Amino acid sequence: MQYLSYALLICCVIGILLMIVSYFIFISHRKEYSAILESYLASKLEFPILYNIQSMTGFFGAYPVSRFFLGLKENKKILFITKESNAYSFFLQKPTLSIEWMKKLCFFWKTSVMLVLIPCITASIIHVLSLA
């Protein structure tokens, strides 16, 4: 049980470190992020209210908004936008906008959240089993 505790602690620490890495990725590309957001909003394309709210929260909303823009760029289905929407042509109209860094941000963000959730879920399961 002691080894499990250490493994879960290490998992959490690595998750927190990866979240810090994703923060530095966001900070280093903050101007690009703002430029993409401003350009998208200025083009009067569909921007669902959920993503609009998250776009105003800075780093904490950067992951879902980045997924939104990556989905547009890759022509993937996006929640609250129809496949026929003009939003999918945004990156065709603005080919100079680079969002490759958003892939790194999303990878580190998802990985860090998973690494912090694993110990939380494991601890919850152990607690429930110990009550039985």
PDB file of N, CA and C in Angstrom, residues 31-103:
ATOM      1  N   LYS A  31       0.266  36.321 -27.242  1.00  0.00           N
ATOM      2  CA  LYS A  31      -0.053  37.327 -28.273  1.00  0.00           C
ATOM      3  C   LYS A  31      -0.683  36.667 -29.493  1.00  0.00           C
ATOM      4  N   GLU A  32      -0.153  35.507 -29.883  1.00  0.00           N
ATOM      5  CA  GLU A  32      -0.733  34.776 -31.020  1.00  0.00           C
ATOM      6  C   GLU A  32      -2.158  34.334 -30.692  1.00  0.00           C
ATOM      7  N   TYR A  33      -2.355  33.850 -29.475  1.00  0.00           N
ATOM      8  CA  TYR A  33      -3.676  33.407 -29.024  1.00  0.00           C
ATOM      9  C   TYR A  33      -4.669  34.572 -29.098  1.00  0.00           C
ATOM     10  N   SER A  34      -4.263  35.712 -28.583  1.00  0.00           N
ATOM     11  CA  SER A  34      -5.132  36.897 -28.610  1.00  0.00           C
ATOM     12  C   SER A  34      -5.414  37.345 -30.036  1.00  0.00           C
ATOM     13  N   ALA A  35      -4.397  37.280 -30.899  1.00  0.00           N
ATOM     14  CA  ALA A  35      -4.580  37.694 -32.297  1.00  0.00           C
ATOM     15  C   ALA A  35      -5.561  36.772 -33.012  1.00  0.00           C
ATOM     16  N   ILE A  36      -5.462  35.478 -32.760  1.00  0.00           N
ATOM     17  CA  ILE A  36      -6.385  34.529 -33.388  1.00  0.00           C
ATOM     18  C   ILE A  36      -7.805  34.778 -32.893  1.00  0.00           C
ATOM     19  N   LEU A  37      -7.951  34.955 -31.587  1.00  0.00           N
ATOM     20  CA  LEU A  37      -9.271  35.231 -31.019  1.00  0.00           C
ATOM     21  C   LEU A  37      -9.873  36.510 -31.588  1.00  0.00           C
ATOM     22  N   GLU A  38      -9.093  37.571 -31.605  1.00  0.00           N
ATOM     23  CA  GLU A  38      -9.584  38.851 -32.118  1.00  0.00           C
ATOM     24  C   GLU A  38      -9.953  38.752 -33.590  1.00  0.00           C
ATOM     25  N   SER A  39      -9.126  38.060 -34.345  1.00  0.00           N
ATOM     26  CA  SER A  39      -9.398  37.890 -35.772  1.00  0.00           C
ATOM     27  C   SER A  39     -10.683  37.095 -35.992  1.00  0.00           C
ATOM     28  N   TYR A  40     -10.867  36.041 -35.195  1.00  0.00           N
ATOM     29  CA  TYR A  40     -12.068  35.219 -35.329  1.00  0.00           C
ATOM     30  C   TYR A  40     -13.317  36.018 -34.956  1.00  0.00           C
ATOM     31  N   LEU A  41     -13.244  36.739 -33.848  1.00  0.00           N
ATOM     32  CA  LEU A  41     -14.397  37.528 -33.414  1.00  0.00           C
ATOM     33  C   LEU A  41     -14.706  38.656 -34.397  1.00  0.00           C
ATOM     34  N   ALA A  42     -13.664  39.249 -34.982  1.00  0.00           N
ATOM     35  CA  ALA A  42     -13.861  40.334 -35.950  1.00  0.00           C
ATOM     36  C   ALA A  42     -14.495  39.825 -37.241  1.00  0.00           C
ATOM     37  N   SER A  43     -14.313  38.552 -37.550  1.00  0.00           N
ATOM     38  CA  SER A  43     -14.857  38.005 -38.791  1.00  0.00           C
ATOM     39  C   SER A  43     -16.353  37.686 -38.682  1.00  0.00           C
ATOM     40  N   LYS A  44     -16.937  37.867 -37.495  1.00  0.00           N
ATOM     41  CA  LYS A  44     -18.384  37.689 -37.271  1.00  0.00           C
ATOM     42  C   LYS A  44     -18.869  36.273 -37.579  1.00  0.00           C
ATOM     43  N   LEU A  45     -17.995  35.285 -37.371  1.00  0.00           N
ATOM     44  CA  LEU A  45     -18.383  33.894 -37.567  1.00  0.00           C
ATOM     45  C   LEU A  45     -19.022  33.360 -36.290  1.00  0.00           C
ATOM     46  N   GLU A  46     -19.667  32.193 -36.404  1.00  0.00           N
ATOM     47  CA  GLU A  46     -20.292  31.576 -35.235  1.00  0.00           C
ATOM     48  C   GLU A  46     -19.233  31.288 -34.176  1.00  0.00           C
ATOM     49  N   PHE A  47     -19.493  31.738 -32.964  1.00  0.00           N
ATOM     50  CA  PHE A  47     -18.629  31.425 -31.831  1.00  0.00           C
ATOM     51  C   PHE A  47     -19.570  31.065 -30.683  1.00  0.00           C
ATOM     52  N   PRO A  48     -19.761  29.781 -30.439  1.00  0.00           N
ATOM     53  CA  PRO A  48     -20.724  29.360 -29.424  1.00  0.00           C
ATOM     54  C   PRO A  48     -20.467  30.039 -28.076  1.00  0.00           C
ATOM     55  N   ILE A  49     -21.535  30.275 -27.351  1.00  0.00           N
ATOM     56  CA  ILE A  49     -21.455  31.017 -26.094  1.00  0.00           C
ATOM     57  C   ILE A  49     -20.509  30.348 -25.095  1.00  0.00           C
ATOM     58  N   LEU A  50     -20.491  29.019 -25.087  1.00  0.00           N
ATOM     59  CA  LEU A  50     -19.607  28.304 -24.168  1.00  0.00           C
ATOM     60  C   LEU A  50     -18.142  28.648 -24.438  1.00  0.00           C
ATOM     61  N   TYR A  51     -17.742  28.622 -25.697  1.00  0.00           N
ATOM     62  CA  TYR A  51     -16.363  28.960 -26.049  1.00  0.00           C
ATOM     63  C   TYR A  51     -16.102  30.453 -25.872  1.00  0.00           C
ATOM     64  N   ASN A  52     -17.119  31.257 -26.080  1.00  0.00           N
ATOM     65  CA  ASN A  52     -16.976  32.695 -25.895  1.00  0.00           C
ATOM     66  C   ASN A  52     -16.657  33.014 -24.438  1.00  0.00           C
ATOM     67  N   ILE A  53     -17.351  32.380 -23.529  1.00  0.00           N
ATOM     68  CA  ILE A  53     -17.093  32.587 -22.103  1.00  0.00           C
ATOM     69  C   ILE A  53     -15.698  32.089 -21.748  1.00  0.00           C
ATOM     70  N   GLN A  54     -15.343  30.912 -22.243  1.00  0.00           N
ATOM     71  CA  GLN A  54     -14.028  30.355 -21.925  1.00  0.00           C
ATOM     72  C   GLN A  54     -12.899  31.186 -22.528  1.00  0.00           C
ATOM     73  N   SER A  55     -13.162  31.841 -23.628  1.00  0.00           N
ATOM     74  CA  SER A  55     -12.112  32.655 -24.244  1.00  0.00           C
ATOM     75  C   SER A  55     -11.760  33.870 -23.398  1.00  0.00           C
ATOM     76  N   MET A  56     -12.637  34.227 -22.476  1.00  0.00           N
ATOM     77  CA  MET A  56     -12.395  35.384 -21.612  1.00  0.00           C
ATOM     78  C   MET A  56     -11.690  35.023 -20.315  1.00  0.00           C
ATOM     79  N   THR A  57     -11.378  33.745 -20.111  1.00  0.00           N
ATOM     80  CA  THR A  57     -10.792  33.328 -18.846  1.00  0.00           C
ATOM     81  C   THR A  57      -9.289  33.101 -18.929  1.00  0.00           C
ATOM     82  N   GLY A  58      -8.674  33.514 -20.008  1.00  0.00           N
ATOM     83  CA  GLY A  58      -7.219  33.416 -20.128  1.00  0.00           C
ATOM     84  C   GLY A  58      -6.726  31.987 -20.176  1.00  0.00           C
ATOM     85  N   PHE A  59      -5.743  31.674 -19.350  1.00  0.00           N
ATOM     86  CA  PHE A  59      -5.120  30.353 -19.364  1.00  0.00           C
ATOM     87  C   PHE A  59      -6.120  29.240 -19.076  1.00  0.00           C
ATOM     88  N   PHE A  60      -7.046  29.463 -18.161  1.00  0.00           N
ATOM     89  CA  PHE A  60      -7.975  28.411 -17.768  1.00  0.00           C
ATOM     90  C   PHE A  60      -8.982  28.061 -18.865  1.00  0.00           C
ATOM     91  N   GLY A  61      -9.184  28.943 -19.799  1.00  0.00           N
ATOM     92  CA  GLY A  61     -10.071  28.659 -20.925  1.00  0.00           C
ATOM     93  C   GLY A  61      -9.312  28.363 -22.199  1.00  0.00           C
ATOM     94  N   ALA A  62      -7.995  28.383 -22.129  1.00  0.00           N
ATOM     95  CA  ALA A  62      -7.175  28.196 -23.329  1.00  0.00           C
ATOM     96  C   ALA A  62      -7.315  26.794 -23.914  1.00  0.00           C
ATOM     97  N   TYR A  63      -7.468  25.773 -23.067  1.00  0.00           N
ATOM     98  CA  TYR A  63      -7.573  24.415 -23.593  1.00  0.00           C
ATOM     99  C   TYR A  63      -8.822  24.237 -24.459  1.00  0.00           C
ATOM    100  N   PRO A  64     -10.035  24.540 -23.954  1.00  0.00           N
ATOM    101  CA  PRO A  64     -11.207  24.324 -24.816  1.00  0.00           C
ATOM    102  C   PRO A  64     -11.215  25.211 -26.055  1.00  0.00           C
ATOM    103  N   VAL A  65     -10.743  26.433 -25.926  1.00  0.00           N
ATOM    104  CA  VAL A  65     -10.716  27.329 -27.088  1.00  0.00           C
ATOM    105  C   VAL A  65      -9.685  26.823 -28.110  1.00  0.00           C
ATOM    106  N   SER A  66      -8.567  26.315 -27.623  1.00  0.00           N
ATOM    107  CA  SER A  66      -7.564  25.728 -28.524  1.00  0.00           C
ATOM    108  C   SER A  66      -8.132  24.515 -29.240  1.00  0.00           C
ATOM    109  N   ARG A  67      -8.875  23.678 -28.519  1.00  0.00           N
ATOM    110  CA  ARG A  67      -9.515  22.520 -29.152  1.00  0.00           C
ATOM    111  C   ARG A  67     -10.521  22.988 -30.210  1.00  0.00           C
ATOM    112  N   PHE A  68     -11.212  24.084 -29.936  1.00  0.00           N
ATOM    113  CA  PHE A  68     -12.161  24.657 -30.888  1.00  0.00           C
ATOM    114  C   PHE A  68     -11.433  25.038 -32.184  1.00  0.00           C
ATOM    115  N   PHE A  69     -10.331  25.779 -32.056  1.00  0.00           N
ATOM    116  CA  PHE A  69      -9.601  26.212 -33.246  1.00  0.00           C
ATOM    117  C   PHE A  69      -8.930  25.049 -33.966  1.00  0.00           C
ATOM    118  N   LEU A  70      -8.416  24.079 -33.217  1.00  0.00           N
ATOM    119  CA  LEU A  70      -7.837  22.894 -33.861  1.00  0.00           C
ATOM    120  C   LEU A  70      -8.910  22.114 -34.619  1.00  0.00           C
ATOM    121  N   GLY A  71     -10.092  22.036 -34.034  1.00  0.00           N
ATOM    122  CA  GLY A  71     -11.202  21.369 -34.713  1.00  0.00           C
ATOM    123  C   GLY A  71     -11.605  22.070 -35.998  1.00  0.00           C
ATOM    124  N   LEU A  72     -11.609  23.399 -35.962  1.00  0.00           N
ATOM    125  CA  LEU A  72     -11.911  24.155 -37.184  1.00  0.00           C
ATOM    126  C   LEU A  72     -10.861  23.894 -38.247  1.00  0.00           C
ATOM    127  N   LYS A  73      -9.608  23.953 -37.844  1.00  0.00           N
ATOM    128  CA  LYS A  73      -8.503  23.789 -38.794  1.00  0.00           C
ATOM    129  C   LYS A  73      -8.523  22.402 -39.432  1.00  0.00           C
ATOM    130  N   GLU A  74      -8.873  21.386 -38.630  1.00  0.00           N
ATOM    131  CA  GLU A  74      -8.868  19.998 -39.113  1.00  0.00           C
ATOM    132  C   GLU A  74     -10.232  19.538 -39.614  1.00  0.00           C
ATOM    133  N   ASN A  75     -11.194  20.463 -39.719  1.00  0.00           N
ATOM    134  CA  ASN A  75     -12.554  20.163 -40.189  1.00  0.00           C
ATOM    135  C   ASN A  75     -13.223  19.042 -39.401  1.00  0.00           C
ATOM    136  N   LYS A  76     -13.033  19.045 -38.094  1.00  0.00           N
ATOM    137  CA  LYS A  76     -13.686  18.062 -37.231  1.00  0.00           C
ATOM    138  C   LYS A  76     -14.997  18.628 -36.711  1.00  0.00           C
ATOM    139  N   LYS A  77     -15.885  17.750 -36.310  1.00  0.00           N
ATOM    140  CA  LYS A  77     -17.174  18.162 -35.750  1.00  0.00           C
ATOM    141  C   LYS A  77     -16.928  18.881 -34.430  1.00  0.00           C
ATOM    142  N   ILE A  78     -17.552  20.046 -34.300  1.00  0.00           N
ATOM    143  CA  ILE A  78     -17.424  20.859 -33.099  1.00  0.00           C
ATOM    144  C   ILE A  78     -18.796  21.018 -32.469  1.00  0.00           C
ATOM    145  N   LEU A  79     -18.833  20.892 -31.162  1.00  0.00           N
ATOM    146  CA  LEU A  79     -20.071  21.030 -30.416  1.00  0.00           C
ATOM    147  C   LEU A  79     -20.676  22.417 -30.643  1.00  0.00           C
ATOM    148  N   PHE A  80     -21.952  22.479 -30.922  1.00  0.00           N
ATOM    149  CA  PHE A  80     -22.740  23.698 -31.120  1.00  0.00           C
ATOM    150  C   PHE A  80     -22.518  24.385 -32.469  1.00  0.00           C
ATOM    151  N   ILE A  81     -21.764  23.766 -33.384  1.00  0.00           N
ATOM    152  CA  ILE A  81     -21.588  24.348 -34.715  1.00  0.00           C
ATOM    153  C   ILE A  81     -21.908  23.268 -35.748  1.00  0.00           C
ATOM    154  N   THR A  82     -22.718  23.631 -36.723  1.00  0.00           N
ATOM    155  CA  THR A  82     -23.049  22.674 -37.775  1.00  0.00           C
ATOM    156  C   THR A  82     -21.874  22.526 -38.732  1.00  0.00           C
ATOM    157  N   LYS A  83     -21.810  21.411 -39.377  1.00  0.00           N
ATOM    158  CA  LYS A  83     -20.712  21.128 -40.304  1.00  0.00           C
ATOM    159  C   LYS A  83     -20.739  22.058 -41.518  1.00  0.00           C
ATOM    160  N   GLU A  84     -21.900  22.658 -41.812  1.00  0.00           N
ATOM    161  CA  GLU A  84     -22.035  23.560 -42.956  1.00  0.00           C
ATOM    162  C   GLU A  84     -21.686  25.008 -42.600  1.00  0.00           C
ATOM    163  N   SER A  85     -21.284  25.250 -41.390  1.00  0.00           N
ATOM    164  CA  SER A  85     -21.013  26.610 -40.922  1.00  0.00           C
ATOM    165  C   SER A  85     -19.827  27.233 -41.660  1.00  0.00           C
ATOM    166  N   ASN A  86     -19.873  28.550 -41.810  1.00  0.00           N
ATOM    167  CA  ASN A  86     -18.767  29.290 -42.426  1.00  0.00           C
ATOM    168  C   ASN A  86     -17.532  29.336 -41.529  1.00  0.00           C
ATOM    169  N   ALA A  87     -17.702  28.962 -40.266  1.00  0.00           N
ATOM    170  CA  ALA A  87     -16.581  28.989 -39.320  1.00  0.00           C
ATOM    171  C   ALA A  87     -15.449  28.081 -39.783  1.00  0.00           C
ATOM    172  N   TYR A  88     -15.796  26.999 -40.478  1.00  0.00           N
ATOM    173  CA  TYR A  88     -14.773  26.062 -40.938  1.00  0.00           C
ATOM    174  C   TYR A  88     -13.865  26.661 -42.015  1.00  0.00           C
ATOM    175  N   SER A  89     -14.272  27.743 -42.603  1.00  0.00           N
ATOM    176  CA  SER A  89     -13.437  28.381 -43.626  1.00  0.00           C
ATOM    177  C   SER A  89     -12.534  29.470 -43.051  1.00  0.00           C
ATOM    178  N   PHE A  90     -12.567  29.660 -41.732  1.00  0.00           N
ATOM    179  CA  PHE A  90     -11.787  30.726 -41.105  1.00  0.00           C
ATOM    180  C   PHE A  90     -10.297  30.606 -41.412  1.00  0.00           C
ATOM    181  N   PHE A  91      -9.732  29.427 -41.271  1.00  0.00           N
ATOM    182  CA  PHE A  91      -8.293  29.270 -41.493  1.00  0.00           C
ATOM    183  C   PHE A  91      -7.935  29.245 -42.974  1.00  0.00           C
ATOM    184  N   LEU A  92      -8.926  29.034 -43.828  1.00  0.00           N
ATOM    185  CA  LEU A  92      -8.673  29.156 -45.266  1.00  0.00           C
ATOM    186  C   LEU A  92      -8.549  30.624 -45.648  1.00  0.00           C
ATOM    187  N   GLN A  93      -9.302  31.479 -44.946  1.00  0.00           N
ATOM    188  CA  GLN A  93      -9.246  32.917 -45.195  1.00  0.00           C
ATOM    189  C   GLN A  93      -8.004  33.551 -44.568  1.00  0.00           C
ATOM    190  N   LYS A  94      -7.490  32.933 -43.512  1.00  0.00           N
ATOM    191  CA  LYS A  94      -6.331  33.473 -42.778  1.00  0.00           C
ATOM    192  C   LYS A  94      -5.233  32.415 -42.715  1.00  0.00           C
ATOM    193  N   PRO A  95      -4.600  32.093 -43.835  1.00  0.00           N
ATOM    194  CA  PRO A  95      -3.619  31.002 -43.843  1.00  0.00           C
ATOM    195  C   PRO A  95      -2.333  31.316 -43.076  1.00  0.00           C
ATOM    196  N   THR A  96      -2.091  32.575 -42.743  1.00  0.00           N
ATOM    197  CA  THR A  96      -0.855  32.927 -42.050  1.00  0.00           C
ATOM    198  C   THR A  96      -0.928  32.642 -40.551  1.00  0.00           C
ATOM    199  N   LEU A  97      -2.134  32.391 -40.027  1.00  0.00           N
ATOM    200  CA  LEU A  97      -2.267  32.115 -38.598  1.00  0.00           C
ATOM    201  C   LEU A  97      -1.750  30.716 -38.277  1.00  0.00           C
ATOM    202  N   SER A  98      -0.836  30.643 -37.336  1.00  0.00           N
ATOM    203  CA  SER A  98      -0.255  29.361 -36.947  1.00  0.00           C
ATOM    204  C   SER A  98      -0.835  28.913 -35.612  1.00  0.00           C
ATOM    205  N   ILE A  99      -1.329  27.686 -35.582  1.00  0.00           N
ATOM    206  CA  ILE A  99      -1.870  27.153 -34.337  1.00  0.00           C
ATOM    207  C   ILE A  99      -1.199  25.832 -33.950  1.00  0.00           C
ATOM    208  N   GLU A 100      -0.053  25.553 -34.520  1.00  0.00           N
ATOM    209  CA  GLU A 100       0.649  24.309 -34.197  1.00  0.00           C
ATOM    210  C   GLU A 100       0.995  24.225 -32.715  1.00  0.00           C
ATOM    211  N   TRP A 101       1.286  25.343 -32.100  1.00  0.00           N
ATOM    212  CA  TRP A 101       1.622  25.345 -30.676  1.00  0.00           C
ATOM    213  C   TRP A 101       0.434  24.922 -29.826  1.00  0.00           C
ATOM    214  N   MET A 102      -0.777  25.081 -30.346  1.00  0.00           N
ATOM    215  CA  MET A 102      -1.971  24.683 -29.598  1.00  0.00           C
ATOM    216  C   MET A 102      -2.027  23.169 -29.410  1.00  0.00           C
ATOM    217  N   LYS A 103      -1.449  22.429 -30.327  1.00  0.00           N
ATOM    218  CA  LYS A 103      -1.405  20.975 -30.176  1.00  0.00           C
ATOM    219  C   LYS A 103      -0.584  20.599 -28.953  1.00  0.00           C
TER     220      LYS A 103
END
